[in-house]
Amino acid sequence: MRRRHFIAGLYIPLLAGPSWAQGAKAAEAGAARQRILVVGDSLSAEYGLKRGTGWVALLEQRLAEQKIAADVRNASISGDTTSGGRARLASLLKSYQPTHMVLELGGNDALRGLPLKNTADNLAAMTQAAQQAGAKVLIVGMQMPPNYGADYGRQFTTLFADVARANKAGLVPFLLKGVADGPNAAALFQADRIHPREEAQAAMLDNVWPELRKQLR
């Protein structure tokens, strides 16, 4: 009896045929899918936009069009700061287990006048936590309007590059390139002059895509 059970255990998978093999392939494919976690603020959370029209939703469409096996979870919250993102990151990493993280935070820190060192420290801590969890990180930078002062604006802009360089992360220098600094900037923003309209979302994705594509399989 023991010998019969042993032989049956060896051959049942073979006799099961295609359905067993297909199940194994499906499990392997599921494990191989890349998981992109976007942690951002209102610029990534579709503030003032119709659902499904923001740049993160367009990213999902582009991945599907280019047949890249990846899922996207948008964990962006309007009004969030780097300290807020840092506080909730551990649970996001644990629940989603991303292979990639797009980090788009910092703009609200500047709007609230928070110390730039705190912003840099929070971005660095989030980057390191994600990397330690096995995710590749892409930091998305922001710039401040000229009325914040040239020196402050320069320091704010460079902190994203400094954090990315120090932690060997990817970098998008300016999410709103071609939108906030373009010839048709006024027409691309909502009435608050802070949040881009739907027409600007494709350009925002185009700013992120080249650097993110380098990190994807």
Tab-separated table of C-alpha atoms in Angstrom, residues 52-151:
chain	number	residue	atom	x	y	z
A	52	GLY	CA	-9.803	57.593	-14.225
A	53	THR	CA	-8.362	60.636	-16.035
A	54	GLY	CA	-5.275	61.382	-13.928
A	55	TRP	CA	-1.727	60.541	-14.942
A	56	VAL	CA	-1.658	57.409	-12.742
A	57	ALA	CA	-4.752	56.040	-14.502
A	58	LEU	CA	-3.089	56.841	-17.834
A	59	LEU	CA	-0.038	54.927	-16.617
A	60	GLU	CA	-2.176	51.824	-16.149
A	61	GLN	CA	-3.440	52.203	-19.705
A	62	ARG	CA	0.065	52.584	-21.098
A	63	LEU	CA	1.307	49.490	-19.305
A	64	ALA	CA	-1.560	47.511	-20.809
A	65	GLU	CA	-0.967	48.943	-24.288
A	66	GLN	CA	2.712	48.038	-24.166
A	67	LYS	CA	1.923	44.609	-22.720
A	68	ILE	CA	4.046	45.156	-19.630
A	69	ALA	CA	2.982	42.795	-16.867
A	70	ALA	CA	2.435	45.265	-14.044
A	71	ASP	CA	-0.321	46.358	-11.703
A	72	VAL	CA	-0.629	49.836	-10.202
A	73	ARG	CA	-1.881	50.839	-6.790
A	74	ASN	CA	-2.443	54.558	-6.334
A	75	ALA	CA	-2.024	55.355	-2.640
A	76	SER	CA	-1.911	59.126	-3.164
A	77	ILE	CA	-3.819	61.444	-0.829
A	78	SER	CA	-4.658	65.077	-1.549
A	79	GLY	CA	-2.885	67.411	0.857
A	80	ASP	CA	-0.388	64.791	1.989
A	81	THR	CA	3.111	65.775	3.088
A	82	THR	CA	6.316	63.764	3.252
A	83	SER	CA	5.787	63.206	6.984
A	84	GLY	CA	2.293	61.879	6.304
A	85	GLY	CA	3.564	59.582	3.594
A	86	ARG	CA	6.363	58.362	5.826
A	87	ALA	CA	3.905	57.574	8.618
A	88	ARG	CA	1.741	55.344	6.427
A	89	LEU	CA	4.409	53.788	4.226
A	90	ALA	CA	5.152	50.744	6.387
A	91	SER	CA	1.580	49.477	6.149
A	92	LEU	CA	1.508	50.116	2.392
A	93	LEU	CA	4.704	48.149	1.856
A	94	LYS	CA	3.428	45.295	3.987
A	95	SER	CA	0.002	45.044	2.359
A	96	TYR	CA	0.996	45.626	-1.269
A	97	GLN	CA	4.604	44.344	-1.380
A	98	PRO	CA	5.546	46.531	-4.369
A	99	THR	CA	8.367	45.801	-6.756
A	100	HIS	CA	8.465	49.510	-7.646
A	101	MET	CA	7.513	52.699	-5.825
A	102	VAL	CA	6.890	56.086	-7.416
A	103	LEU	CA	7.341	58.728	-4.706
A	104	GLU	CA	5.627	62.028	-5.530
A	105	LEU	CA	5.586	64.051	-2.324
A	106	GLY	CA	7.095	67.315	-1.120
A	107	GLY	CA	5.033	70.029	-2.777
A	108	ASN	CA	2.768	70.481	0.230
A	109	ASP	CA	5.782	70.665	2.522
A	110	ALA	CA	6.928	73.759	0.662
A	111	LEU	CA	3.457	75.301	0.486
A	112	ARG	CA	3.258	74.988	4.282
A	113	GLY	CA	6.734	76.378	4.810
A	114	LEU	CA	8.064	73.215	6.437
A	115	PRO	CA	11.849	72.904	6.887
A	116	LEU	CA	13.533	71.585	3.772
A	117	LYS	CA	15.766	69.317	5.842
A	118	ASN	CA	12.688	67.533	7.170
A	119	THR	CA	11.427	67.040	3.626
A	120	ALA	CA	14.752	65.579	2.512
A	121	ASP	CA	14.987	63.339	5.574
A	122	ASN	CA	11.465	61.997	5.045
A	123	LEU	CA	12.035	61.305	1.358
A	124	ALA	CA	15.297	59.528	2.161
A	125	ALA	CA	13.673	57.409	4.874
A	126	MET	CA	10.807	56.413	2.561
A	127	THR	CA	13.201	55.569	-0.241
A	128	GLN	CA	15.349	53.413	2.001
A	129	ALA	CA	12.345	51.622	3.516
A	130	ALA	CA	10.991	50.745	0.088
A	131	GLN	CA	14.383	49.569	-1.137
A	132	GLN	CA	14.851	47.403	1.938
A	133	ALA	CA	11.443	45.880	1.157
A	134	GLY	CA	12.718	44.963	-2.311
A	135	ALA	CA	11.254	47.815	-4.381
A	136	LYS	CA	12.966	50.023	-6.927
A	137	VAL	CA	12.227	53.686	-6.216
A	138	LEU	CA	11.524	56.584	-8.561
A	139	ILE	CA	11.489	60.018	-6.922
A	140	VAL	CA	9.329	62.616	-8.671
A	141	GLY	CA	10.523	66.165	-8.122
A	142	MET	CA	8.669	69.443	-7.907
A	143	GLN	CA	9.513	73.134	-8.275
A	144	MET	CA	8.163	76.194	-6.522
A	145	PRO	CA	6.876	79.388	-8.189
A	146	PRO	CA	9.310	82.342	-8.335
A	147	ASN	CA	7.468	84.227	-5.591
A	148	TYR	CA	8.907	81.798	-3.018
A	149	GLY	CA	12.340	83.299	-3.615
A	150	ALA	CA	15.171	82.168	-5.857
A	151	ASP	CA	17.305	80.686	-3.083
